[in-house]
Amino acid sequence: MIPSIPTLALDAEVTRRGALGFGLGLSASALLSPLGLHAEQLKREGRSCILVWLAGGPSQMETWDPKPGAPNAGSTKAIRTAVPGLSVAEHWPKLARRIKDVAVVRTMVGKEAAHARGTYHVHTGRRMGGPEKHPNFGAVVAAELGDPGSDLPNFVSIGKTLSSGFLGVKFAPFEVTRAGQLPANVSKGVTAPRLARRLALLKGQDDEFAEAGAKARVVEHRVLYERARRLMASPKLKSFRLDDEPASQQQAYGKSRFGQGLLVARRLIESGVPFVEVRHGGWDMHNSLFQKIEPSSADVDRGVSVLLSDLKNRGRLGQTLVIVAGEFGRTPKINKKTPAPGRDHWARNFNLLLAGGGVRGGRVVGKTSANGQEIVERPVMVEDLFQTLCRVLRIDASKELSPPNGRPLKIVDGGQAISEILG
Amino acid sequence: MSRTLALFVCLALCCSANDGLAQKKKASRKPVTLRGKNAKRSKKKSATKSQKLPALKTVADKQKFLEVIRESMPTRRVSTKIRYLPADLDNSLEYRVGRDSDFAPLIDDERFVRRVHLDLVGRPPSVKVIRDFVADETGSKRAALVNRLMKTEQFARKWARYWKNVIFHESTAPRSRTNPQALENWLTEQFRKGTSWDRIVAELVSAMPVRNKKKKKEKNAWSQKTGQNNFVLAYENKPPLLASQTARLFMGISIQCAECHDHPFDDWKREQFHELAAFFSKGKYYMPGMGNADKKTEMKPRFLLGEQPTVKLTSHQRRVAVAAYLVYNQDNYWFARSFVNRIWNELVGDGFYAVDSLGPDQECLHPSVVNRIAAVFRYRDFDPRWVFRLLTNSRAYQREIRTIEKDEELFTAVRPIRLNADQVKASVLRLTGPDRTIGRDLDREFRADPSLPQRDREGSVQQSLLLMNNATLHRKLNNGRLKKQLVMVKAPRALLNRLYLAVLSRRPTSREISRGLDHLMTVKNRAEAVEDLLWVLVNSTEFLTKR
């Protein structure tokens, strides 16, 4: 539960080309050896973030901004929550009871109504286009909060996600396809002495190639192999598995891939991984929305509420930010699709949840009109959201990142943190 | 210069209005009279004539029409006199880099045969090919090998896949509306036939697939099965995307930023971007306001160098016009140069500039050299094979590898670059035998942006894990034919020779032999020892590197 001892060695500053400056004299293992404590790290109090990504664009009116009685409400009813005056759609009974830990942002202003572009916007805080490939926020968190010497990758995604963009491979999401199982290819197929024997031979092989003109390539290769080897040998690898979680716990999170993914996410952040994304698909409900919404919501409602209570019980909710969001909302108007109607893409306003990390629960940000078509109070821009995330995670949003061959970019450009939900 | 060209496309457009498509073949044989005759006409009646322009709705019509314009390119008439040989390239490049620079020596035959196989056909050579090539005593055998490889289907396939990946890498179009495989197949066919680069690009850019609403998306409703439609489909037929991608992919210019603001570093203005985008619009095109997106300004199509159609064009005609301004345009040296630079970047490891992010103000290294190659490429009728032949036969390509850290060192040696996903896959599957899962896993882990400069390409921990531990891969390797053959070889030296040739396409060095002999001595079980050695070579840096 205590973050591992941070090291300076494989730091963000030691870039690939920077590392070359040392020449071959400094071997990869020397680069990786721990040197000492990172002062800044201590300030961060082991903050971490779990992003629950509802891929496809969840309908705001069927999630946390219901419009009971409105002509376009469909069959969705609202239920009361633990906070008087705050109601959510009927499909979310468990979160309704935990709402004191959760802030609901109802007036996110979107700009993108296509999946890829919306996913990019809400994952990077920037709109797609332009020469830069902006990093997934998870990669930014990995770079800013991650322990550079960690055995585990600093950004894990259970399911597919957006890349680390110009931050490069070092902070790329380590994607796991099957929650609860070890990542692919981490089990060595041979005995430890035999692997050691092979690695010794490999060193000789690569030394000679380095001398033949491939010095830089060999250094990079060794850094990766060293990281691979340490991951394979790491005792923390068991965080990817659920063997030592009681059956009751596994049951509580839900036996679905998503539920198990959230449990793995909790284990990973406890092992020092600062950012974990868990994907839940199937929210692109153009048709049969009122049929599909119930099972999808139930899975997420159960998983997220158990995650929050589990984090709280284990004393980690205060440092762990949980985000539940998708790439945009859905049309307040119900369409006429067959076999049953649904709602289409809608970027003008969408909603999301923030919890933990000191976010004030039980609060609602913003208000939409009676038919859900307009924002009437407190529009929140994507930049405002990212300022908020940085504030909660103690990341300096004005810090400049330098994309290769481009102008420096602030982590977040513009926007203001949503102060009313910050402690 | 650019003004003559501005007229140029319109002339061709007007001429066809008068003559009709049927007569165009005749006209194309006399390009000079065509231009002269119609210059007068277009001045007089361009406005009324424009309504009679051929609709240019079909691919065949577009192609015929572009062919008329092509035939009247001045370069068509002087092309036979131009000679530019690999030695000319090397002399000018070495002069620019500095004669007293520390140039790396040329590679030996074993290195050459692997390098040129990886580059031209995307896979390493077989042991037999290596042995035969080394034994061959013909003086011109390297040039002959290049020619031979360029005639193969794999050459066409390899470069078709390269361009498919380049085009699709930034695409976010729904899969149901595109067909990358159809594009790959079409490009393969073009490269196999030796279609010129101008024709290929003109066809890609001028395509305007229209949705057939009666069909389901995935059932070819967008005519995505027609390969050449897929550049436009990859960018969803959207004018701003097509404008930025056309400039990026076929001119090597980055103008995307200018979509929203005047380019911070370069001279591009927002208007220029949106004027280019206007060519791709179905109807009128509007530039969104700067602060207020709702405050729109109508933009007329105008190409980046100022070329402008003087008559009103339909949407299909505009696509043909932008293709012509891009391709058949004496002033647009970017078109030829960006192809040369891309291929150079792939083969030598560094371009003269980053392949897709040049602005007018940005640095191009040794411009006189790359501009010259680009000019001759145009005189050679944009024959892609001419570029490959020139480069692979040059000293610049045939130098030994060296770590390159400073710009001054560029082109004094070849950068040891990472193999791409296809090359890794071919290298691995040759050892394991064909296997779908291994292929798919390698594809997933090694796929990278093909437009990224080589020096910025990175590996990943997952790649290392896969090669170290993947159960299927190692089971296949350990039960494969190669291993069985190796175990059968009694003499340890012969075994090592065979092993290195099969995995790294070269014979072992003396140190490698002595390390190998040691290992074969220490590990008594021969099968086990061979497995170790195979593992080591497959996990070596060299295995994943173009040496």
PDB file of C-alpha atoms in Angstrom, chain A residues 77-229:
ATOM      1  CA  LYS A  77     -37.459   6.942 -14.180  1.00  0.00           C
ATOM      2  CA  ALA A  78     -35.436   8.820 -11.600  1.00  0.00           C
ATOM      3  CA  ILE A  79     -34.560   7.635  -8.129  1.00  0.00           C
ATOM      4  CA  ARG A  80     -33.593   9.620  -5.084  1.00  0.00           C
ATOM      5  CA  THR A  81     -30.098   9.453  -3.699  1.00  0.00           C
ATOM      6  CA  ALA A  82     -28.577   9.819  -0.276  1.00  0.00           C
ATOM      7  CA  VAL A  83     -28.397  13.550  -0.940  1.00  0.00           C
ATOM      8  CA  PRO A  84     -31.747  15.296  -0.792  1.00  0.00           C
ATOM      9  CA  GLY A  85     -32.720  16.942  -4.052  1.00  0.00           C
ATOM     10  CA  LEU A  86     -30.235  14.945  -6.090  1.00  0.00           C
ATOM     11  CA  SER A  87     -31.656  12.164  -8.179  1.00  0.00           C
ATOM     12  CA  VAL A  88     -30.145   9.855 -10.781  1.00  0.00           C
ATOM     13  CA  ALA A  89     -31.614   7.447 -13.288  1.00  0.00           C
ATOM     14  CA  GLU A  90     -33.248   4.370 -11.835  1.00  0.00           C
ATOM     15  CA  HIS A  91     -30.536   2.082 -13.188  1.00  0.00           C
ATOM     16  CA  TRP A  92     -28.024   3.323 -10.627  1.00  0.00           C
ATOM     17  CA  PRO A  93     -29.377   2.346  -7.205  1.00  0.00           C
ATOM     18  CA  LYS A  94     -26.048   1.411  -5.644  1.00  0.00           C
ATOM     19  CA  LEU A  95     -24.288   4.595  -6.663  1.00  0.00           C
ATOM     20  CA  ALA A  96     -27.334   6.514  -5.502  1.00  0.00           C
ATOM     21  CA  ARG A  97     -26.652   5.195  -2.006  1.00  0.00           C
ATOM     22  CA  ARG A  98     -22.941   6.085  -2.213  1.00  0.00           C
ATOM     23  CA  ILE A  99     -23.543   9.495  -3.736  1.00  0.00           C
ATOM     24  CA  LYS A 100     -21.982  11.269  -0.737  1.00  0.00           C
ATOM     25  CA  ASP A 101     -18.613  10.201  -2.122  1.00  0.00           C
ATOM     26  CA  VAL A 102     -19.383  11.203  -5.677  1.00  0.00           C
ATOM     27  CA  ALA A 103     -19.563  14.527  -7.505  1.00  0.00           C
ATOM     28  CA  VAL A 104     -21.797  14.620 -10.569  1.00  0.00           C
ATOM     29  CA  VAL A 105     -20.826  16.966 -13.394  1.00  0.00           C
ATOM     30  CA  ARG A 106     -23.897  17.389 -15.561  1.00  0.00           C
ATOM     31  CA  THR A 107     -22.806  20.120 -17.899  1.00  0.00           C
ATOM     32  CA  MET A 108     -19.725  18.970 -19.702  1.00  0.00           C
ATOM     33  CA  VAL A 109     -19.463  20.824 -23.001  1.00  0.00           C
ATOM     34  CA  GLY A 110     -18.354  18.522 -25.778  1.00  0.00           C
ATOM     35  CA  LYS A 111     -17.050  19.494 -29.182  1.00  0.00           C
ATOM     36  CA  GLU A 112     -16.820  16.160 -30.873  1.00  0.00           C
ATOM     37  CA  ALA A 113     -19.630  13.866 -31.870  1.00  0.00           C
ATOM     38  CA  ALA A 114     -17.561  11.127 -33.528  1.00  0.00           C
ATOM     39  CA  HIS A 115     -16.191   8.303 -31.384  1.00  0.00           C
ATOM     40  CA  ALA A 116     -12.512   8.573 -32.212  1.00  0.00           C
ATOM     41  CA  ARG A 117     -12.466  12.341 -31.933  1.00  0.00           C
ATOM     42  CA  GLY A 118     -14.491  12.415 -28.746  1.00  0.00           C
ATOM     43  CA  THR A 119     -12.336   9.708 -27.178  1.00  0.00           C
ATOM     44  CA  TYR A 120      -9.281  11.727 -28.086  1.00  0.00           C
ATOM     45  CA  HIS A 121     -10.750  14.929 -26.694  1.00  0.00           C
ATOM     46  CA  VAL A 122     -11.794  13.494 -23.343  1.00  0.00           C
ATOM     47  CA  HIS A 123      -8.580  11.442 -22.990  1.00  0.00           C
ATOM     48  CA  THR A 124      -6.121  14.181 -23.881  1.00  0.00           C
ATOM     49  CA  GLY A 125      -7.944  17.401 -23.113  1.00  0.00           C
ATOM     50  CA  ARG A 126      -7.276  18.504 -26.677  1.00  0.00           C
ATOM     51  CA  ARG A 127      -9.044  18.178 -29.948  1.00  0.00           C
ATOM     52  CA  MET A 128      -7.734  15.882 -32.580  1.00  0.00           C
ATOM     53  CA  GLY A 129      -5.917  17.467 -35.487  1.00  0.00           C
ATOM     54  CA  GLY A 130      -2.656  19.253 -35.880  1.00  0.00           C
ATOM     55  CA  PRO A 131       0.728  17.635 -36.125  1.00  0.00           C
ATOM     56  CA  GLU A 132       0.977  16.665 -32.462  1.00  0.00           C
ATOM     57  CA  LYS A 133      -0.241  13.381 -31.140  1.00  0.00           C
ATOM     58  CA  HIS A 134      -1.276  14.446 -27.685  1.00  0.00           C
ATOM     59  CA  PRO A 135      -0.703  12.029 -24.858  1.00  0.00           C
ATOM     60  CA  ASN A 136      -3.448  10.111 -23.146  1.00  0.00           C
ATOM     61  CA  PHE A 137      -3.873  11.708 -19.714  1.00  0.00           C
ATOM     62  CA  GLY A 138      -2.849   8.379 -18.227  1.00  0.00           C
ATOM     63  CA  ALA A 139       0.549   8.807 -19.834  1.00  0.00           C
ATOM     64  CA  VAL A 140       0.859  12.304 -18.372  1.00  0.00           C
ATOM     65  CA  VAL A 141       0.048  10.919 -14.936  1.00  0.00           C
ATOM     66  CA  ALA A 142       2.543   8.096 -15.469  1.00  0.00           C
ATOM     67  CA  ALA A 143       5.217  10.636 -16.377  1.00  0.00           C
ATOM     68  CA  GLU A 144       4.410  13.023 -13.548  1.00  0.00           C
ATOM     69  CA  LEU A 145       3.505  10.698 -10.693  1.00  0.00           C
ATOM     70  CA  GLY A 146       5.000   7.393 -11.716  1.00  0.00           C
ATOM     71  CA  ASP A 147       8.001   5.868 -10.049  1.00  0.00           C
ATOM     72  CA  PRO A 148      10.566   5.714 -12.841  1.00  0.00           C
ATOM     73  CA  GLY A 149      12.227   2.717 -11.254  1.00  0.00           C
ATOM     74  CA  SER A 150       9.063   0.727 -10.767  1.00  0.00           C
ATOM     75  CA  ASP A 151       8.904  -2.891 -11.867  1.00  0.00           C
ATOM     76  CA  LEU A 152       5.353  -2.397 -13.030  1.00  0.00           C
ATOM     77  CA  PRO A 153       4.400  -0.094 -15.886  1.00  0.00           C
ATOM     78  CA  ASN A 154       3.125   3.261 -14.668  1.00  0.00           C
ATOM     79  CA  PHE A 155       0.051   3.227 -16.861  1.00  0.00           C
ATOM     80  CA  VAL A 156      -2.015   0.089 -17.162  1.00  0.00           C
ATOM     81  CA  SER A 157      -5.156  -0.193 -19.208  1.00  0.00           C
ATOM     82  CA  ILE A 158      -7.535  -3.073 -18.888  1.00  0.00           C
ATOM     83  CA  GLY A 159      -8.888  -3.011 -22.417  1.00  0.00           C
ATOM     84  CA  LYS A 160      -7.748  -0.866 -25.282  1.00  0.00           C
ATOM     85  CA  THR A 161      -7.098   2.823 -24.975  1.00  0.00           C
ATOM     86  CA  LEU A 162      -5.499   5.829 -26.620  1.00  0.00           C
ATOM     87  CA  SER A 163      -1.708   5.946 -26.949  1.00  0.00           C
ATOM     88  CA  SER A 164       0.797   8.055 -25.052  1.00  0.00           C
ATOM     89  CA  GLY A 165       1.279  10.217 -28.157  1.00  0.00           C
ATOM     90  CA  PHE A 166       4.453  12.214 -28.155  1.00  0.00           C
ATOM     91  CA  LEU A 167       5.374  11.082 -24.645  1.00  0.00           C
ATOM     92  CA  GLY A 168       6.475   7.879 -26.295  1.00  0.00           C
ATOM     93  CA  VAL A 169       6.750   4.259 -25.445  1.00  0.00           C
ATOM     94  CA  LYS A 170       8.041   4.759 -21.934  1.00  0.00           C
ATOM     95  CA  PHE A 171       4.665   6.031 -20.762  1.00  0.00           C
ATOM     96  CA  ALA A 172       2.561   4.032 -23.167  1.00  0.00           C
ATOM     97  CA  PRO A 173      -0.447   2.233 -21.713  1.00  0.00           C
ATOM     98  CA  PHE A 174       0.397  -1.335 -20.824  1.00  0.00           C
ATOM     99  CA  GLU A 175      -2.726  -2.977 -22.169  1.00  0.00           C
ATOM    100  CA  VAL A 176      -4.099  -6.053 -20.497  1.00  0.00           C
ATOM    101  CA  THR A 177      -6.782  -7.943 -22.350  1.00  0.00           C
ATOM    102  CA  ARG A 178      -7.922 -10.390 -19.726  1.00  0.00           C
ATOM    103  CA  ALA A 179      -8.570  -8.972 -16.291  1.00  0.00           C
ATOM    104  CA  GLY A 180      -7.417 -11.194 -13.501  1.00  0.00           C
ATOM    105  CA  GLN A 181      -4.735 -12.940 -15.480  1.00  0.00           C
ATOM    106  CA  LEU A 182      -1.068 -12.207 -15.857  1.00  0.00           C
ATOM    107  CA  PRO A 183      -0.180  -9.982 -18.803  1.00  0.00           C
ATOM    108  CA  ALA A 184       0.828 -11.857 -21.939  1.00  0.00           C
ATOM    109  CA  ASN A 185       4.310 -13.341 -22.157  1.00  0.00           C
ATOM    110  CA  VAL A 186       5.518 -12.572 -18.635  1.00  0.00           C
ATOM    111  CA  SER A 187       6.082 -16.184 -17.656  1.00  0.00           C
ATOM    112  CA  LYS A 188       9.471 -17.400 -18.626  1.00  0.00           C
ATOM    113  CA  GLY A 189       9.327 -20.704 -20.399  1.00  0.00           C
ATOM    114  CA  VAL A 190      12.600 -21.974 -18.988  1.00  0.00           C
ATOM    115  CA  THR A 191      14.275 -22.381 -15.606  1.00  0.00           C
ATOM    116  CA  ALA A 192      15.944 -19.389 -13.986  1.00  0.00           C
ATOM    117  CA  PRO A 193      19.504 -20.679 -14.478  1.00  0.00           C
ATOM    118  CA  ARG A 194      18.803 -21.358 -18.110  1.00  0.00           C
ATOM    119  CA  LEU A 195      17.380 -17.886 -18.625  1.00  0.00           C
ATOM    120  CA  ALA A 196      20.450 -16.428 -16.925  1.00  0.00           C
ATOM    121  CA  ARG A 197      22.671 -18.450 -19.233  1.00  0.00           C
ATOM    122  CA  ARG A 198      20.805 -17.153 -22.257  1.00  0.00           C
ATOM    123  CA  LEU A 199      20.931 -13.577 -21.080  1.00  0.00           C
ATOM    124  CA  ALA A 200      24.695 -13.865 -20.572  1.00  0.00           C
ATOM    125  CA  LEU A 201      25.113 -15.075 -24.141  1.00  0.00           C
ATOM    126  CA  LEU A 202      22.810 -12.317 -25.336  1.00  0.00           C
ATOM    127  CA  LYS A 203      25.042  -9.744 -23.710  1.00  0.00           C
ATOM    128  CA  GLY A 204      28.043 -10.946 -25.657  1.00  0.00           C
ATOM    129  CA  GLN A 205      26.028 -11.005 -28.850  1.00  0.00           C
ATOM    130  CA  ASP A 206      24.817  -7.441 -28.373  1.00  0.00           C
ATOM    131  CA  ASP A 207      28.220  -6.129 -27.261  1.00  0.00           C
ATOM    132  CA  GLU A 208      29.616  -7.118 -30.587  1.00  0.00           C
ATOM    133  CA  PHE A 209      26.761  -5.518 -32.491  1.00  0.00           C
ATOM    134  CA  ALA A 210      27.277  -2.314 -30.517  1.00  0.00           C
ATOM    135  CA  GLU A 211      30.893  -2.273 -31.595  1.00  0.00           C
ATOM    136  CA  ALA A 212      29.825  -2.823 -35.186  1.00  0.00           C
ATOM    137  CA  GLY A 213      28.066   0.540 -35.235  1.00  0.00           C
ATOM    138  CA  ALA A 214      24.759  -0.037 -33.450  1.00  0.00           C
ATOM    139  CA  LYS A 215      25.679   1.362 -30.056  1.00  0.00           C
ATOM    140  CA  ALA A 216      22.515   3.405 -29.649  1.00  0.00           C
ATOM    141  CA  ARG A 217      20.234   0.599 -30.767  1.00  0.00           C
ATOM    142  CA  VAL A 218      21.863  -1.805 -28.326  1.00  0.00           C
ATOM    143  CA  VAL A 219      21.458   0.585 -25.412  1.00  0.00           C
ATOM    144  CA  GLU A 220      17.734   0.968 -26.134  1.00  0.00           C
ATOM    145  CA  HIS A 221      17.331  -2.739 -26.560  1.00  0.00           C
ATOM    146  CA  ARG A 222      18.979  -3.419 -23.220  1.00  0.00           C
ATOM    147  CA  VAL A 223      16.841  -0.921 -21.383  1.00  0.00           C
ATOM    148  CA  LEU A 224      13.737  -2.681 -22.675  1.00  0.00           C
ATOM    149  CA  TYR A 225      15.060  -6.143 -21.895  1.00  0.00           C
ATOM    150  CA  GLU A 226      16.047  -5.070 -18.446  1.00  0.00           C
ATOM    151  CA  ARG A 227      12.566  -3.703 -17.828  1.00  0.00           C
ATOM    152  CA  ALA A 228      11.014  -6.856 -19.252  1.00  0.00           C
ATOM    153  CA  ARG A 229      13.205  -9.028 -17.071  1.00  0.00           C
TER     154      ARG A 229
END
